[in-house]
XYZ file of C-alpha atoms in Angstrom:
379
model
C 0.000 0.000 0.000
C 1.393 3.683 -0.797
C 1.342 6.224 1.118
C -2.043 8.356 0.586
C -1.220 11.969 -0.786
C -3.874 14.551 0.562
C -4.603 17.939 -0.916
C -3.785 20.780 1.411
C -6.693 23.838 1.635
C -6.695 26.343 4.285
C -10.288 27.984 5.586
C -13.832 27.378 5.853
C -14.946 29.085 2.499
C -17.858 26.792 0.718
C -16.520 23.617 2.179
C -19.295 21.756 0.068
C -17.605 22.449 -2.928
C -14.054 20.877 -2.182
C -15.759 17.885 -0.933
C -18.053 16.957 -3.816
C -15.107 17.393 -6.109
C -12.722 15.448 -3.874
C -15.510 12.563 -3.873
C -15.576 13.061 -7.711
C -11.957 13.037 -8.602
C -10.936 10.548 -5.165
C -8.548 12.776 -4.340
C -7.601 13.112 -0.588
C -7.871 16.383 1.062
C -6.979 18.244 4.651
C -8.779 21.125 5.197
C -7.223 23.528 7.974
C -7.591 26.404 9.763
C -11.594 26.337 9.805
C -12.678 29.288 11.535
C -9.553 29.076 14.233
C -10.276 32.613 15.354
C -14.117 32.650 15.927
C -15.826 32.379 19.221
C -17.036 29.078 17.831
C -14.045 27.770 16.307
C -14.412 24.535 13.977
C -17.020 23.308 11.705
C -20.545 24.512 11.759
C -23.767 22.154 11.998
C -24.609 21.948 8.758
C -20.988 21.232 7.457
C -21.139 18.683 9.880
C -24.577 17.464 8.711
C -23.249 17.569 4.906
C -20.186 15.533 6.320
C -22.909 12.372 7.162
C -24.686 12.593 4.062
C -21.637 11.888 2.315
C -20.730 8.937 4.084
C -24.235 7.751 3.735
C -24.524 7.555 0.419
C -20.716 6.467 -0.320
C -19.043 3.702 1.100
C -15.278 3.632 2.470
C -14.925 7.310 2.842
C -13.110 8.635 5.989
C -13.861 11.398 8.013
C -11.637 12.962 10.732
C -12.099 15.854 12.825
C -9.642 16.910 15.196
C -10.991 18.366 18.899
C -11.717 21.822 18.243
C -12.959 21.058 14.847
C -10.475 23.427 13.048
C -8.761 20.608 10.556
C -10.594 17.764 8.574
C -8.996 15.057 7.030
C -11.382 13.458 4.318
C -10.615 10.527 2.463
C -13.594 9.689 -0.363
C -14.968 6.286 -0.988
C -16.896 5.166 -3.981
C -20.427 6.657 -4.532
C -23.042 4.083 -3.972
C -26.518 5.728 -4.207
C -29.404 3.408 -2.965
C -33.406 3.522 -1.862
C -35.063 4.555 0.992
C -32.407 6.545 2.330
C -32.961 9.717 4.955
C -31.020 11.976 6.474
C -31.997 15.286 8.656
C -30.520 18.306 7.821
C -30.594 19.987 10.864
C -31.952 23.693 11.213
C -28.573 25.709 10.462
C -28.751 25.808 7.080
C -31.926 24.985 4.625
C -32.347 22.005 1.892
C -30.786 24.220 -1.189
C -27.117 23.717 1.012
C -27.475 19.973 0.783
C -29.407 19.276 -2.605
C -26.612 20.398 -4.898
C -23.953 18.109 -3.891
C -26.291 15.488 -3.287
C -27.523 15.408 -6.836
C -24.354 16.133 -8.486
C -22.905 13.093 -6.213
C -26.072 10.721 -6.851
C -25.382 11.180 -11.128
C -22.051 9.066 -10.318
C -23.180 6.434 -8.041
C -23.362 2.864 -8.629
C -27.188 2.770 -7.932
C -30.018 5.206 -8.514
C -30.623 7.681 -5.070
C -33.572 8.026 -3.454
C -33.665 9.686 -0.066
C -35.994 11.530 2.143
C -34.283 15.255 3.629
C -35.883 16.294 6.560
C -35.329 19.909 7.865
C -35.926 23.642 6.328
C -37.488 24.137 3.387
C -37.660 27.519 2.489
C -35.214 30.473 3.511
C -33.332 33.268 2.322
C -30.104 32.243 2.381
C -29.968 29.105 -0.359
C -32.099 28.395 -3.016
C -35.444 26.848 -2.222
C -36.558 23.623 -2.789
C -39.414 25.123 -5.591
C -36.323 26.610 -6.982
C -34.418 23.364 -7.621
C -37.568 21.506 -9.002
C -38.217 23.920 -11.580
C -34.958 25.321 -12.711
C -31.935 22.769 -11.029
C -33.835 19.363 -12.559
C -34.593 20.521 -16.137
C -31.251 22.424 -16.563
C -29.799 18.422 -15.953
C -31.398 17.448 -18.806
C -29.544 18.772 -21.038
C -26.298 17.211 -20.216
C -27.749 14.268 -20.859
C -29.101 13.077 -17.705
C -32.244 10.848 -18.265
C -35.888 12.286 -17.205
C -36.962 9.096 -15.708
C -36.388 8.958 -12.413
C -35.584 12.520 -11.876
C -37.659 14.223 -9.482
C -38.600 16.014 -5.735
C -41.110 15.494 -4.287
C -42.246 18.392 -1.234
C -44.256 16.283 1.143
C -44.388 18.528 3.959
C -42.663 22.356 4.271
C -40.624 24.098 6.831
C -39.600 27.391 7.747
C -37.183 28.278 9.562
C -36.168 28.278 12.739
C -37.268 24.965 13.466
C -37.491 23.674 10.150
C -40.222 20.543 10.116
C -40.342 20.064 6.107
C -39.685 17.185 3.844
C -38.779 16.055 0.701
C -38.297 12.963 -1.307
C -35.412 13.234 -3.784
C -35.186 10.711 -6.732
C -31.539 10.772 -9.267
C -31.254 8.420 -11.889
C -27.678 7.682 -12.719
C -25.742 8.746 -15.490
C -25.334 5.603 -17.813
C -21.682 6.272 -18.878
C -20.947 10.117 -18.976
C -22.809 13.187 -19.519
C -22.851 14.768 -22.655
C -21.256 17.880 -23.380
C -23.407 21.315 -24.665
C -23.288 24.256 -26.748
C -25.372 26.403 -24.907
C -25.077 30.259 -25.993
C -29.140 31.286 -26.987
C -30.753 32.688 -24.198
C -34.014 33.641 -26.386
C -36.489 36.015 -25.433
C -38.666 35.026 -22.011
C -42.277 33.662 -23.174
C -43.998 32.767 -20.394
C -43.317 33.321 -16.201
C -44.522 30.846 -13.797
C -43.833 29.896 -9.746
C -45.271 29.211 -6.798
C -45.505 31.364 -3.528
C -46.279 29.182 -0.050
C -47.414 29.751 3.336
C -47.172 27.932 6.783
C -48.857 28.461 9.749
C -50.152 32.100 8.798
C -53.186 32.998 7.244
C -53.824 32.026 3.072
C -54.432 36.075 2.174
C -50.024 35.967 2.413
C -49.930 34.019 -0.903
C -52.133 35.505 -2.774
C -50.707 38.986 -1.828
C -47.126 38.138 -2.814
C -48.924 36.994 -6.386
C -50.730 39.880 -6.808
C -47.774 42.368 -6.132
C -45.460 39.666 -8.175
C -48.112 39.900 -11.192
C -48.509 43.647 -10.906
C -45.034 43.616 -12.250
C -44.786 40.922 -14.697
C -48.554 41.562 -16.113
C -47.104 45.064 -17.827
C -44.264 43.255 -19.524
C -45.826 39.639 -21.019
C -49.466 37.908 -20.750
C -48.505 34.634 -19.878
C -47.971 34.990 -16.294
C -49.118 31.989 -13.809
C -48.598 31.420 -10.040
C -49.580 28.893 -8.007
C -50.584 29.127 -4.436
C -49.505 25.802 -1.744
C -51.055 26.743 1.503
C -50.242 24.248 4.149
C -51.390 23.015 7.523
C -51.217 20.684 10.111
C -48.209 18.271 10.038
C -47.782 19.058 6.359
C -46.717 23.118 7.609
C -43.959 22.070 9.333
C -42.824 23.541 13.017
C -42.801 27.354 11.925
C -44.578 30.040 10.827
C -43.011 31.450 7.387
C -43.843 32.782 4.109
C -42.399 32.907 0.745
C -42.191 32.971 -3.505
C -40.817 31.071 -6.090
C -40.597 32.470 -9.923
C -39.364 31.479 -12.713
C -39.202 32.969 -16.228
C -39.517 30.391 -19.344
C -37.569 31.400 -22.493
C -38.538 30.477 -26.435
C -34.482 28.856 -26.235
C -35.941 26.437 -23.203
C -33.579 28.360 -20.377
C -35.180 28.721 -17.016
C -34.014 31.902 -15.275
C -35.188 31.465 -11.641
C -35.384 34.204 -8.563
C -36.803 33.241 -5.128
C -37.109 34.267 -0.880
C -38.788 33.176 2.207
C -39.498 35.192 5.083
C -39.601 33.783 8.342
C -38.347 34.353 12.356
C -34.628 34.659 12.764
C -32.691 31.522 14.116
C -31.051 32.256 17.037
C -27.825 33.411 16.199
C -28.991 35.229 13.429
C -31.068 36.881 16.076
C -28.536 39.031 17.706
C -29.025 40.040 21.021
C -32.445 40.532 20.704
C -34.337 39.773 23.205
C -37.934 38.995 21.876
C -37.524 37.349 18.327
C -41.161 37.967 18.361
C -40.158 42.024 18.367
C -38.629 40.965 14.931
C -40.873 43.265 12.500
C -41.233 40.853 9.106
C -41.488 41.964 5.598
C -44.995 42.815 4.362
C -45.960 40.302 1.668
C -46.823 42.774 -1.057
C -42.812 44.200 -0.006
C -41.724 40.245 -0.658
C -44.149 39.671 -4.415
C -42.055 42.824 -5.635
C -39.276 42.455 -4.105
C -38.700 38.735 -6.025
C -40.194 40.109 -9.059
C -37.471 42.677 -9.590
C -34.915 40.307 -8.641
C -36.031 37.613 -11.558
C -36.161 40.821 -13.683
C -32.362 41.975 -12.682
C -31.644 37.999 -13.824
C -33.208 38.285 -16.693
C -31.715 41.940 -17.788
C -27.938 40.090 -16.421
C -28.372 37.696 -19.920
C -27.126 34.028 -19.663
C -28.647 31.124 -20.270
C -28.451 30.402 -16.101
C -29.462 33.065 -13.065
C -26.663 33.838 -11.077
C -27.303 31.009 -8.065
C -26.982 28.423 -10.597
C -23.479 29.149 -12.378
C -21.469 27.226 -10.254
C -23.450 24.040 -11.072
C -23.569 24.840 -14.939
C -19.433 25.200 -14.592
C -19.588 21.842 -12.944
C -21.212 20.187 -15.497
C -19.131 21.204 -18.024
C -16.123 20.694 -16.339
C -17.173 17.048 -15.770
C -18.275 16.403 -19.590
C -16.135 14.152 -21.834
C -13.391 15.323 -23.643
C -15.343 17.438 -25.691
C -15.587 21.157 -25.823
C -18.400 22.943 -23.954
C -18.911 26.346 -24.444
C -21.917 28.188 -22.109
C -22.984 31.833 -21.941
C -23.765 33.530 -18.580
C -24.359 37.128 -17.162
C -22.075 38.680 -14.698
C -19.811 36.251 -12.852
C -20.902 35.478 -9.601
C -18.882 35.038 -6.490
C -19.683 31.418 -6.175
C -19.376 30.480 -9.773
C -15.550 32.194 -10.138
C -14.631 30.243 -6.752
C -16.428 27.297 -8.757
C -13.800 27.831 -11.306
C -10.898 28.030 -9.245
C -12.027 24.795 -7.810
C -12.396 22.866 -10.844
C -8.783 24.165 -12.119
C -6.771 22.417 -8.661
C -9.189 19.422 -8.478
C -10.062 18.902 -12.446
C -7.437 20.133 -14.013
C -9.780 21.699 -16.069
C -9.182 25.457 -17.333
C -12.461 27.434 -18.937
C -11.381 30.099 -21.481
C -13.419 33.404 -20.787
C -14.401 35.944 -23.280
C -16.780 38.743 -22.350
C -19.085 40.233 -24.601
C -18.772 43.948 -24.068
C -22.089 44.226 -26.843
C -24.498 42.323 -24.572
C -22.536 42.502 -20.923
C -22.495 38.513 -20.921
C -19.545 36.245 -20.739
C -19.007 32.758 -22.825
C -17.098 30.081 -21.179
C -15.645 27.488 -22.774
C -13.941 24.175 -21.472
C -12.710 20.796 -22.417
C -14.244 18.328 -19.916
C -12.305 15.822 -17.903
C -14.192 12.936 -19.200
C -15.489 11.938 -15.759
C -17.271 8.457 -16.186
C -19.608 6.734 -14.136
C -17.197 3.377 -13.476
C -18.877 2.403 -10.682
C -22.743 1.426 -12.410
C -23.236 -1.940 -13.290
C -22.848 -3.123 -16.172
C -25.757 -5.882 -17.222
């Protein structure tokens, strides 16, 4: 046996990201230096949380953490997938954190995944589960990734603080690779459509948000539908919250999404305050607006992705065969240029970028590594 080589990274930023590409490429990492200097030095909950989803759905990986949690050694196994999986997320960060490695993960396995997340729902800080339904699952399609068996399923929701939702997530595997994409048109947006929920407040919140949400959109195009999902009971989770989901359609079949939740603070987002109930919450007409203008800064940005999902369409591409790919997005986000950087030192794979001064977008292009899926079986 040789000695195992680990990859040396220093700090705490987007540990999800290292991870799924160490698991992808099996190469050994150390991470140090995680928050040394905090009050709360070490890893957080949910990076903890992320940590045993990994090693439930791959087998042979190791995970170390020293004492104060500062410096993880992580050695990946081999991606096995399965049925009838679940795993709690916890209540420090929401679903979007964990669903993105997760399905990028489950595409390589040796089985399809299918695996019930328990926990939040619906925030403002990651994308919301609505979000990854209608924009995440069909953008996968066009890599190649097979319809059947793709889907998530919302069976209950949850807001945060104390979360209470769940989901049922279904990934087929990807036969033998995915299949690389010229994907420049961003066409012209034909139709708008989303969803805006409530829990544990009163129905009127939805159809406020749509209202202000349509106010907007109904000046600019006709075709403009929202759907309300009111819950209650077990199905609304453990707290109050409210929120929208939109997406905008285009004729080139790109799905440009833009979403929010509001909801009580968590606790240590609650700062010293000593009544979170003292917390005044955005007005629902504020929220329809406020999510309408986002989708339509998106929208104005060009691209055939919205911002939150570059990083995944760089991913993609990166882990194509060795074929060129060659994408066009808006402005580069923060997360999609660390995305980059992260796919150079793990992939070896270098995008060439060329703005487009005339339209303010940017094409990327990329050979991919030719990642395939060795460990299926093969009837």
């Amino acid at each position: 046996m040789g000695k195992t080589t680990y990859m040396r990274l220093q700090g705490s930023q987007s540990l999800r990201l290292p991870l799924m590409l160490s698991t992808l490429s099996s190469t050994p990492i150390i991470i140090e230096n995680i928050r040394p200097d905090d009050i709360w030095p070490g890893l957080r909950p949910h990076e903890v949380s992320l940590l045993r989803l990994i090693e439930k759905i791959c087998d042979d990986c190791v995970v170390e953490i020293n004492e104060t949690g500062t410096k993880l050694k992580y050695k990946p196994g081999i991606v096995m997938g399965g049925k009838h999986l679940v795993h709690d997320c916890g209540v420090s960060r929401s679903m979007g954190y964990f669903l993105e490695p997760l399905i990028v993960l489950a595409l390589f396995a040796k089985k399809p995944l299918s695996i019930r997340l328990k926990g939040i729902t619906n925030d403002s800080k990651d994308p919301c589960v609505d979000t990854f339904r209608s924009t995440t699952l069909p953008m996968l399609k066009r890599f190649g990734v097979p319809s059947e068996g793709l889907e998530l399923k919302i069976e209950s929701r949850g807001a945060p603080p104390h979360g209470g939702g769940e989901v049922i997530l279904t990934v087929p595997i990807v036969q033998k690779s995915l299949t690389a994409v010229t994907w420049i048109d961003e066409g012209m947006v034909k139709r708008i459509r989303g969803v805006s929920f409530s829990t544990k407040v009163s129905v009127q919140f939805e159809n406020i948000m749509l209202h202000a949400a349509r106010g907007i959109f109904n000046r600019l195009l006709p075709d403009v539908h929202i759907f309300t999902d009111h819950k209650s009971g077990p199905q609304a989770g453990k707290s109050p919250g409210y929120g929208i989901s939109l997406v905008a359609e285009t004729t080139s079949g790109c799905f440009i999404s833009a979403d929010t939740a509001v909801c009580y603070a968590r606790g240590e987002e609650a700062e010293d305050m000593e009544d979170e109930g003292n917390k005044e919450l955005s007005l629902p007409e504020d929220i329809g607006e406020q999510v309408a203008s986002v989708l339509l800064g998106e929208i104005e940005q060009g691209g055939v992705v919205d911002s939150t999902h570059q990083g995944l369409l760089f991913l993609l591409c990166a882990l194509c065969p060795p074929d060129v790919s060659k994408v066009r997005v808006g402005k580069l986000s923060p997360y999609g240029i660390e995305t980059l950087r992260h796919i150079r030192d793990f992939l070896d794979v270098k995008f060439v970028i060329k703005p487009e001064p005339a339209t303010e977008t940017v094409i990327l292009k990329c050979v991919g590594c030719g990642l395939t899926n060795l460990s299926r079986k093969v009837s």
